[in-house]
Short mmCIF file of C-alpha atoms and ligand atoms in Angstrom, two decimals:
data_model
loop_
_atom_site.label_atom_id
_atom_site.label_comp_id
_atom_site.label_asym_id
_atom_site.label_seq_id
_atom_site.Cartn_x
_atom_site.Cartn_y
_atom_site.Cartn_z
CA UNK A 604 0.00 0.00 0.00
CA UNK A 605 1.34 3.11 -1.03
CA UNK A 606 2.22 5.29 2.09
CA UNK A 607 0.15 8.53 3.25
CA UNK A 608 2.43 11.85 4.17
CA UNK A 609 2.22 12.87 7.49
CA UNK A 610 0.15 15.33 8.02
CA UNK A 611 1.90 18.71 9.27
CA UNK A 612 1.13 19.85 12.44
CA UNK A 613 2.24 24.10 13.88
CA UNK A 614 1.90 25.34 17.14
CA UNK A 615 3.55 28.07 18.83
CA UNK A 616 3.98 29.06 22.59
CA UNK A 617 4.94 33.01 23.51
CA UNK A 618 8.23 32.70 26.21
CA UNK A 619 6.26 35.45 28.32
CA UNK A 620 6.59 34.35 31.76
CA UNK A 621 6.84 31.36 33.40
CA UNK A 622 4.56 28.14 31.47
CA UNK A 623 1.68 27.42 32.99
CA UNK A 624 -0.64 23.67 33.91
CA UNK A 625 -2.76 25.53 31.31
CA UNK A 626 -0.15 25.55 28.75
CA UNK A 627 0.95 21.65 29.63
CA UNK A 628 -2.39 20.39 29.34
CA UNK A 629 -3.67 22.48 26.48
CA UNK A 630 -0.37 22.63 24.44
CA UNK A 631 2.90 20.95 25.77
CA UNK A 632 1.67 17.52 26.36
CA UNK A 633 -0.60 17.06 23.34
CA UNK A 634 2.53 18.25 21.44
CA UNK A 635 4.27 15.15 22.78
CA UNK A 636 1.27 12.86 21.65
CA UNK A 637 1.03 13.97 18.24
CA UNK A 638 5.20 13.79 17.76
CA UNK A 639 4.72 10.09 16.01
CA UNK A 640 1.40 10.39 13.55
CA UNK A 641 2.36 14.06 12.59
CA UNK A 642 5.44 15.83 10.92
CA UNK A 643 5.83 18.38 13.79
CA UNK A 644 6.95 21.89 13.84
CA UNK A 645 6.65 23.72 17.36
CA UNK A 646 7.29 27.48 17.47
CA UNK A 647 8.85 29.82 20.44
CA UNK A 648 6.73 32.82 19.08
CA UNK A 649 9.18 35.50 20.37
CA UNK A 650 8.05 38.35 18.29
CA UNK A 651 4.41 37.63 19.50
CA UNK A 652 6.16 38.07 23.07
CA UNK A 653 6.78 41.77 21.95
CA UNK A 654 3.20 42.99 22.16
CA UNK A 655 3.65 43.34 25.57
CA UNK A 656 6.54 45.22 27.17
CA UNK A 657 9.60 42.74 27.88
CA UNK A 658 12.64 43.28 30.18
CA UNK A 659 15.42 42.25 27.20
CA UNK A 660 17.70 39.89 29.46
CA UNK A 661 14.08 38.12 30.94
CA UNK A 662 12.77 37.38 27.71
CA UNK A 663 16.31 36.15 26.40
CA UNK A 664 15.88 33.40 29.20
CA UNK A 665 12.49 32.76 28.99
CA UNK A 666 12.95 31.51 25.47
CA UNK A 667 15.66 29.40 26.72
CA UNK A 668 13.47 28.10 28.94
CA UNK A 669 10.35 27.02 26.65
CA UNK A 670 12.60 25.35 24.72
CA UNK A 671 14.22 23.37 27.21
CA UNK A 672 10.19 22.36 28.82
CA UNK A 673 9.99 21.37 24.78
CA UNK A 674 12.91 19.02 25.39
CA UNK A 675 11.91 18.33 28.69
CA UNK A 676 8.79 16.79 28.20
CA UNK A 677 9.57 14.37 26.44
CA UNK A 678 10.08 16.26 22.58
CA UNK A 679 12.53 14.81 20.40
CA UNK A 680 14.69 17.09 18.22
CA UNK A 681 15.14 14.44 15.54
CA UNK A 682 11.18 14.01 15.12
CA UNK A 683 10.04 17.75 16.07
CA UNK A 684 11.27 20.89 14.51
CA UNK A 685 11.65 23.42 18.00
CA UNK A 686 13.01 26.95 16.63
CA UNK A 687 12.45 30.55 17.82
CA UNK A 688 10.28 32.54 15.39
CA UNK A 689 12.89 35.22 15.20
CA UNK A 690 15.27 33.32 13.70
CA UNK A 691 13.08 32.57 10.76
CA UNK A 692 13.13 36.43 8.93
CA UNK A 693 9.87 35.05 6.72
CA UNK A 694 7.71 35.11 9.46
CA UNK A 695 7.77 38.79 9.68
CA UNK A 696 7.71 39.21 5.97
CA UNK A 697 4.23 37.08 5.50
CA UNK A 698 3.13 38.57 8.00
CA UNK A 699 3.37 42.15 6.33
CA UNK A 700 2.00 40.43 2.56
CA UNK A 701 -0.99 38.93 4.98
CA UNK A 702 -1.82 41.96 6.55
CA UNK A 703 -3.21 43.89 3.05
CA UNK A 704 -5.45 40.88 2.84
CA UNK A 705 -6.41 40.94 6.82
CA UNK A 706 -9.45 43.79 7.19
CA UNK A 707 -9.63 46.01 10.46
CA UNK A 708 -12.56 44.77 11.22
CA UNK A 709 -11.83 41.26 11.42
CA UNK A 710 -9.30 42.50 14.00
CA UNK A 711 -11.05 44.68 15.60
CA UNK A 712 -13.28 41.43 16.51
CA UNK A 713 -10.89 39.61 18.33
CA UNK A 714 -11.72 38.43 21.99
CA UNK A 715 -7.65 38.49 22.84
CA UNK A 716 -6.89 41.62 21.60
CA UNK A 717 -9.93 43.33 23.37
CA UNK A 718 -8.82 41.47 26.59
CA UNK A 719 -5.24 42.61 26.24
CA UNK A 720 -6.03 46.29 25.59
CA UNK A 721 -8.01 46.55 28.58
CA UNK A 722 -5.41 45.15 30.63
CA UNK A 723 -2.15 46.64 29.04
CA UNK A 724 -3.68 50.23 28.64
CA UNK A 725 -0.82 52.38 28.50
CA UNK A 726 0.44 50.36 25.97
CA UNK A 727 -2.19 49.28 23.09
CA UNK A 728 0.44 48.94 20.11
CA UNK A 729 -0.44 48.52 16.22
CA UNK A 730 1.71 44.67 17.21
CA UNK A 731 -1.02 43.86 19.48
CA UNK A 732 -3.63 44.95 16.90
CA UNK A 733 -2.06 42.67 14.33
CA UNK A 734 -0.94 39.75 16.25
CA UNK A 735 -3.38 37.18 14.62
CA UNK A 736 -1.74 37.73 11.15
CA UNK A 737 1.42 36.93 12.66
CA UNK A 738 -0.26 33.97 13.88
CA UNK A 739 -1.51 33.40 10.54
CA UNK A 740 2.12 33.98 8.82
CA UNK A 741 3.21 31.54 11.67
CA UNK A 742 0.71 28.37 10.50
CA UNK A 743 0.98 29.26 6.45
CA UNK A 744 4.75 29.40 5.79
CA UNK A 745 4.90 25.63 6.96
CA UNK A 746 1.86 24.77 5.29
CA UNK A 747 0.15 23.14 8.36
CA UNK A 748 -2.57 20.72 7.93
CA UNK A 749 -3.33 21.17 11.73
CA UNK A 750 -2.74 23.54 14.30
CA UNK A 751 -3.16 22.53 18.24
CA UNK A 752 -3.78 25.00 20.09
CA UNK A 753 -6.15 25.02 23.89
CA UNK A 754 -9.70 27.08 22.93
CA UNK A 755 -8.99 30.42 24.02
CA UNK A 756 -6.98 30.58 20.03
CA UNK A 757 -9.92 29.13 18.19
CA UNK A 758 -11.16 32.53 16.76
CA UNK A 759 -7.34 33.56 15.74
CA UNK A 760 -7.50 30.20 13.88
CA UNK A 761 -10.35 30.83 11.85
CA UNK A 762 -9.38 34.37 11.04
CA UNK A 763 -6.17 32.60 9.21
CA UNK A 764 -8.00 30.26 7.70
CA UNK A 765 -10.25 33.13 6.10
CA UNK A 766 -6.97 35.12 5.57
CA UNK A 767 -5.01 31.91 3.78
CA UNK A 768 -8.40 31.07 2.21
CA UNK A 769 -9.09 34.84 0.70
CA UNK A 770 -5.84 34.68 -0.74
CA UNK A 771 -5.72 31.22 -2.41
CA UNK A 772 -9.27 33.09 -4.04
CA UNK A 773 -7.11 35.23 -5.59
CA UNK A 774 -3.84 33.44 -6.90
CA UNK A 775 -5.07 29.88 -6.86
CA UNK A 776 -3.72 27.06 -3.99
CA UNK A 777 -0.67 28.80 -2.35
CA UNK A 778 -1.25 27.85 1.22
CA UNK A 779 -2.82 24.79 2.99
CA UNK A 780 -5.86 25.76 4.56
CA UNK A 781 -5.32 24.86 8.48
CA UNK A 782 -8.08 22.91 10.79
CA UNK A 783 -7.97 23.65 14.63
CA UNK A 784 -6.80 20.68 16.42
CA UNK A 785 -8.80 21.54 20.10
CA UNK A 786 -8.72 18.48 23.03
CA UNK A 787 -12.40 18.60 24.29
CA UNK A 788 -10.91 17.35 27.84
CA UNK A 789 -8.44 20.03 29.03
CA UNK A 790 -8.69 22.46 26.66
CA UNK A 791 -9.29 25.18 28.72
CA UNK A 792 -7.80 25.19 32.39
CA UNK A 793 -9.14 27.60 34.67
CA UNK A 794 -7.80 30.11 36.91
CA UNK A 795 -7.00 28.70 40.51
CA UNK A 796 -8.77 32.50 41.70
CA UNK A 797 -10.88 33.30 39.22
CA UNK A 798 -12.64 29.36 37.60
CA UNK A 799 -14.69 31.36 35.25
CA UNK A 800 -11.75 32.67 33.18
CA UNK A 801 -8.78 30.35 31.71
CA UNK A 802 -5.35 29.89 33.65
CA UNK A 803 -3.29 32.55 32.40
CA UNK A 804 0.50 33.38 32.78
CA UNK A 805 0.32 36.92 32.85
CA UNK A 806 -2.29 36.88 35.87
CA UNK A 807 -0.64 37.11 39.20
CA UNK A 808 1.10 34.15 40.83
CA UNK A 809 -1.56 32.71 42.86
CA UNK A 810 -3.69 32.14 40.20
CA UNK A 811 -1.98 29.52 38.55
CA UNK A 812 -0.13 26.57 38.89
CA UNK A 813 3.49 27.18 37.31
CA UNK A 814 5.10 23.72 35.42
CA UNK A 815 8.13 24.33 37.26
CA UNK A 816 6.59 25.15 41.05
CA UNK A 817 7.97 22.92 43.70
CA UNK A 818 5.43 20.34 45.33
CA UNK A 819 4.94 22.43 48.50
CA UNK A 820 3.95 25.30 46.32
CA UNK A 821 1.39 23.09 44.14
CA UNK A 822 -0.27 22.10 47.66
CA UNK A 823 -0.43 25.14 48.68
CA UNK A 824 -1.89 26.89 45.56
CA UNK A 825 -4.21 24.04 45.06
CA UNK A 826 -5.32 24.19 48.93
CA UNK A 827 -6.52 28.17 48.19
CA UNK A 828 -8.05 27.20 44.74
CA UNK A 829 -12.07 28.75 45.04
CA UNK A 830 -14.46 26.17 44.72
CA UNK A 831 -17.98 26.74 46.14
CA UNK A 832 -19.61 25.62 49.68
CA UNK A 833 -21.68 22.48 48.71
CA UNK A 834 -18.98 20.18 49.36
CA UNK A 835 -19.89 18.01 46.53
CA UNK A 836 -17.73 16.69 44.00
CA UNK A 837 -19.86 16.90 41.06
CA UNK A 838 -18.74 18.14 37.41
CA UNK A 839 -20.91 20.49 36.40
CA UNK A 840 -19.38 23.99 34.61
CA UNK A 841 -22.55 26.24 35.20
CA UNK A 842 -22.75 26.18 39.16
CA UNK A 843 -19.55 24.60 39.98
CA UNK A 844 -16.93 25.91 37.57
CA UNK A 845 -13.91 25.75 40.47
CA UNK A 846 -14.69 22.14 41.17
CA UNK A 847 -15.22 21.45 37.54
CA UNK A 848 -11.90 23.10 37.18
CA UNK A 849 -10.35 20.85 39.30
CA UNK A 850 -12.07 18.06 38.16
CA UNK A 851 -11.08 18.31 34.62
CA UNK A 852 -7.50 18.40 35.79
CA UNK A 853 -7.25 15.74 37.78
CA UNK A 854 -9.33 13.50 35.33
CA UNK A 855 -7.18 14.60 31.80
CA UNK A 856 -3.83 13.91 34.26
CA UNK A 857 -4.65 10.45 35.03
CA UNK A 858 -7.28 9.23 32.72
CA UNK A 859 -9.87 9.10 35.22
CA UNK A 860 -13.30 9.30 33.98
CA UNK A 861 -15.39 12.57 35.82
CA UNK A 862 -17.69 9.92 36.52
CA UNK A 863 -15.47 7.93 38.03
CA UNK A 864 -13.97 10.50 40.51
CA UNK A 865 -17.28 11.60 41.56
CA UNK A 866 -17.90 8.32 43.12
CA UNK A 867 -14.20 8.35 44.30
CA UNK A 868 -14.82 11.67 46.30
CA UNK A 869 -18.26 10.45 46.99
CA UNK A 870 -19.32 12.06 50.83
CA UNK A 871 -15.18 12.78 51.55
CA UNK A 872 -15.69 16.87 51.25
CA UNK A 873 -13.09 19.26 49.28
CA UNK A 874 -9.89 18.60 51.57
CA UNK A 875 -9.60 14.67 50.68
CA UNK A 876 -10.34 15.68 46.73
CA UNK A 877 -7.91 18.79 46.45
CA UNK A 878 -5.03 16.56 47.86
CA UNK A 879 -5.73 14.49 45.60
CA UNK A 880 -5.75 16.67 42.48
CA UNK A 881 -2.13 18.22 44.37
CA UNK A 882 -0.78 14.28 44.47
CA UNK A 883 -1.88 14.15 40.61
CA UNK A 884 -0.50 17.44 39.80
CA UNK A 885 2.92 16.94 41.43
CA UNK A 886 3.54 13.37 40.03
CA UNK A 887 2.92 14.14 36.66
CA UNK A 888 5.22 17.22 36.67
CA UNK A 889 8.37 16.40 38.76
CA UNK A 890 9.72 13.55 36.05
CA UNK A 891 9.37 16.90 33.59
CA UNK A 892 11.05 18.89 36.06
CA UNK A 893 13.89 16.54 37.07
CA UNK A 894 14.97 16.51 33.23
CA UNK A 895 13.95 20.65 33.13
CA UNK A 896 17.07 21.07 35.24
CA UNK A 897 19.21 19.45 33.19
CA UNK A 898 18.21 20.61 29.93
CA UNK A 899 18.32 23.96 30.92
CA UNK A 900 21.84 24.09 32.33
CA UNK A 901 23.38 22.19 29.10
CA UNK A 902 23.98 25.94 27.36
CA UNK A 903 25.87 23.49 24.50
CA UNK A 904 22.89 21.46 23.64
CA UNK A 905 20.71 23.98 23.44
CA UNK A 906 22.28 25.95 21.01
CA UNK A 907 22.82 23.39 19.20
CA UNK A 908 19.49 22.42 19.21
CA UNK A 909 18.70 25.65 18.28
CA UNK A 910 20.83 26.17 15.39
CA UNK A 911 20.25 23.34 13.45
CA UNK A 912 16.17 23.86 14.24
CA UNK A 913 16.58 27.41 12.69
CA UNK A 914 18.38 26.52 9.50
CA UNK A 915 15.99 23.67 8.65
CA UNK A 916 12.73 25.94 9.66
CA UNK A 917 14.42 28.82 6.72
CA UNK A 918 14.50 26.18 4.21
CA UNK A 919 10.41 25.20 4.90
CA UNK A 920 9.92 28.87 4.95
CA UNK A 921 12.01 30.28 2.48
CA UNK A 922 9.76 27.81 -0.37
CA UNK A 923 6.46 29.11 0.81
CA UNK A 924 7.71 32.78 0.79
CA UNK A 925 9.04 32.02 -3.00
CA UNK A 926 5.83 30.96 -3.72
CA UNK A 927 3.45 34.50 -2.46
CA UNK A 928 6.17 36.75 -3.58
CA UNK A 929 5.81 35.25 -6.86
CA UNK A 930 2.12 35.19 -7.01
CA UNK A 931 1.53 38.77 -5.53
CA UNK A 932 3.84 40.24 -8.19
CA UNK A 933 7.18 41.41 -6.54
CA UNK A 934 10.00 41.46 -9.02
CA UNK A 935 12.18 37.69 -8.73
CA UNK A 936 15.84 38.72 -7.72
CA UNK A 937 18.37 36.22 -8.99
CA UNK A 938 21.45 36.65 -6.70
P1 ATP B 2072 -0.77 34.79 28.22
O1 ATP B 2072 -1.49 34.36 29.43
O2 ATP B 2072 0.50 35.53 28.48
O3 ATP B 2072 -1.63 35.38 27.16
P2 ATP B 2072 -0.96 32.20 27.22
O4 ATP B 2072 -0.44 31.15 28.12
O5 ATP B 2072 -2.40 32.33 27.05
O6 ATP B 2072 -0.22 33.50 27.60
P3 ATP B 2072 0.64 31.21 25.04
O7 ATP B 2072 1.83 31.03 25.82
O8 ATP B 2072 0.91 31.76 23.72
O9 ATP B 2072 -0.44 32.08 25.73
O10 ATP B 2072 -0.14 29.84 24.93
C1 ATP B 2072 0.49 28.69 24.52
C2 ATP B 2072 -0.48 27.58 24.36
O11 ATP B 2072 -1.07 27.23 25.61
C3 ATP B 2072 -1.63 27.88 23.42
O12 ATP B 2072 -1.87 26.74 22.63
C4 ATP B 2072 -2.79 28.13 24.33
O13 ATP B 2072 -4.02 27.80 23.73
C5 ATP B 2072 -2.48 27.19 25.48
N1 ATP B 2072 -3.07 27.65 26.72
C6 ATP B 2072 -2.78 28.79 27.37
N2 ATP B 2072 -3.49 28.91 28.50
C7 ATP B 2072 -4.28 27.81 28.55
C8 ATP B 2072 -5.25 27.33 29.47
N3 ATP B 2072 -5.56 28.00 30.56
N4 ATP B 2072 -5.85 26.15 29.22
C9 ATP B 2072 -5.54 25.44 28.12
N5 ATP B 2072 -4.65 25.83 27.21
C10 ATP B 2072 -4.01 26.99 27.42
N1 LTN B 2073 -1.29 33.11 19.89
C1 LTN B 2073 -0.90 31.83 20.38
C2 LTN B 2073 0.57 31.55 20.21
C3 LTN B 2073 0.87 31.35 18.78
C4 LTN B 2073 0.49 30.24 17.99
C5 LTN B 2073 0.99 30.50 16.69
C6 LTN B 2073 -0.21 29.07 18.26
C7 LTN B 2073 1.54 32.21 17.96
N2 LTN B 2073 1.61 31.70 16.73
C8 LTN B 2073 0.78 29.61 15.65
C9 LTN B 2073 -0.42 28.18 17.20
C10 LTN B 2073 0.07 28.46 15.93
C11 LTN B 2073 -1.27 31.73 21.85
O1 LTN B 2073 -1.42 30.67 22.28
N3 LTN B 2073 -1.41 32.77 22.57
#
């Protein structure tokens, strides 16, 4: 039988911060399952990290750092392309070509960039206005079948696949049109303070659980998490969104049913249940964290990691960008 290409699979992750159990369960660790079925290309979106103010010699080791939770849990360099957007110069070129087909108002539409105006507002740049075409630039140069990605990005998926979809209107197939790839269970992890908005990494400490927070801090965080005062351990989203929260972790960690751990926490009240969820938390991230430290004081391997990632992301991009400059009309140089 004649054999099927892989499909192609993008994601990025911004090194703003420290990575959150949001990002784990909604991106890291589905990157990691797909790494065998799919040809996979995982993204440090640095210049995304530039919306938002950055402290130069923070963000240089907060890159250093995504990449070494890429290698850490579990991503192999041989099977996964891992390179920082930056170091790719097409990105930022696309982007620009995608932007004259991109229409304020589909912009102006999006949930993220509403969210981050009203939070950064001293500081509502034209970047943070345009950010989904970069995201779009991001998925279209590697002509990605798929794109994974936890459900607050769904709407900045569809707007590229409108974007890459307007264009190949115009001058025929250029890029692939991409489908969201979205994980029903753990898609969206909650904040720890707040259960009816998602875990994020900008919010303040408390709020989240941090991939790389010692066990004593898990317990702790997890301890203060807001539930509700029926002391029930019931999944239900609508009235109980902090135990639902919980829940949902707990169950996409270890493959629990919700069913399942409702009977186990049947009549034992919130104390038993949130240990629990701390036990399942801090088991599955200290094998990541163990190999974290390690990674991320091997300066040599990184680089080198990094090096040869870049070189062989330019060639993938370098073809596509061929390909629109040709099609749009800008003059072919033959150096
Ligand atoms: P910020 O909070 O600074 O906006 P972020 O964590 O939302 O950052 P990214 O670092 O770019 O944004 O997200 C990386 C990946 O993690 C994306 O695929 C995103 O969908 C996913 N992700 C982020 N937060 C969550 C969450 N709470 N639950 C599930 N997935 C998440
Ligand atoms: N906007 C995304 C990060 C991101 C991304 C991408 C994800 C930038 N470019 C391309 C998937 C594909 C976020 O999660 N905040």
């Amino acid at each position: 039988m004649e054999q099927q290409a892989k499909k192609t699979i993008f994601s990025g992750i911004q090194p703003t911060g420290t990575l959150t159990l949001g990002n784990y369960i909604g991106a890291l660790r589905n990157f990691k399952l797909l790494e065998d079925e799919f040809n996979c290309i995982y993204s440090i979106v640095d210049l995304h990290a530039l919306t938002v103010r950055q402290n130069p010699a923070e963000l240089r080791k907060a890159c250093l750092k995504v990449l070494s939770l890429y290698l850490a849990v579990g991503l192999d360099p041989e099977k996964s392309l891992m390179y920082f957007q930056s170091h790719v110069a097409e990105h930022a070129e696309l982007s620009w070509v995608l932007s004259c087909y991109t229409y304020m108002g589909e912009l102006s539409r999006m949930t993220q960039f509403k969210e981050k105006s009203a939070k950064h507002q001293d500081n509502i740049n034209a970047g943070l206005f345009t950010y989904p075409v970069l995201m779009a630039a991001d998925i279209l140069l590697y002509q990605a079948d798929l794109v994974p990605v936890g459900a607050d990005q769904k709407q900045h998926l569809e707007l590229s696949r409108d974007v890459a979809e307007r264009f190949n209107g115009v001058y025929g197939d250029v890029f692939v049109v991409p489908d969201p790839y979205i994980t029903k269970l753990g898609g969206r992890v909650m904040s720890l303070a707040e259960p009816t908005r998602k875990m994020s990494k900008s919010d303040p400490e408390d709020t989240y659980i941090a991939m790389l927070d010692e066990p004593d801090l898990i317990r702790r965080k997890l301890k203060r998490a807001v539930t509700d005062s029926e002391a029930l351990v019931k999944f239900d989203i609508e009235n109980k969104p902090g135990v639902s929260n919980l829940m949902s972790i707990l169950s996409t960690l270890s493959g629990r049913s919700m069913d399942q751990i409702e009977a186990d926490f049947e009549g034992k009240g919130y104390g038993v249940f949130k240990e629990a969820v701390a036990d399942q938390v801090i088991e599955s991230l200290s094998p990541i964290q163990t190999r974290y430290k390690e990674i991320f004081a091997d300066k040599a391997y990184l680089e080198q990691v990094m090096t040869s990632s870049a070189e062989r992301a330019r060639g993938i991009a370098r073809k596509t960008m061929r390909k629109v400059r040709k099609k749009v009309g800008l003059a072919a140089l033959t150096l």
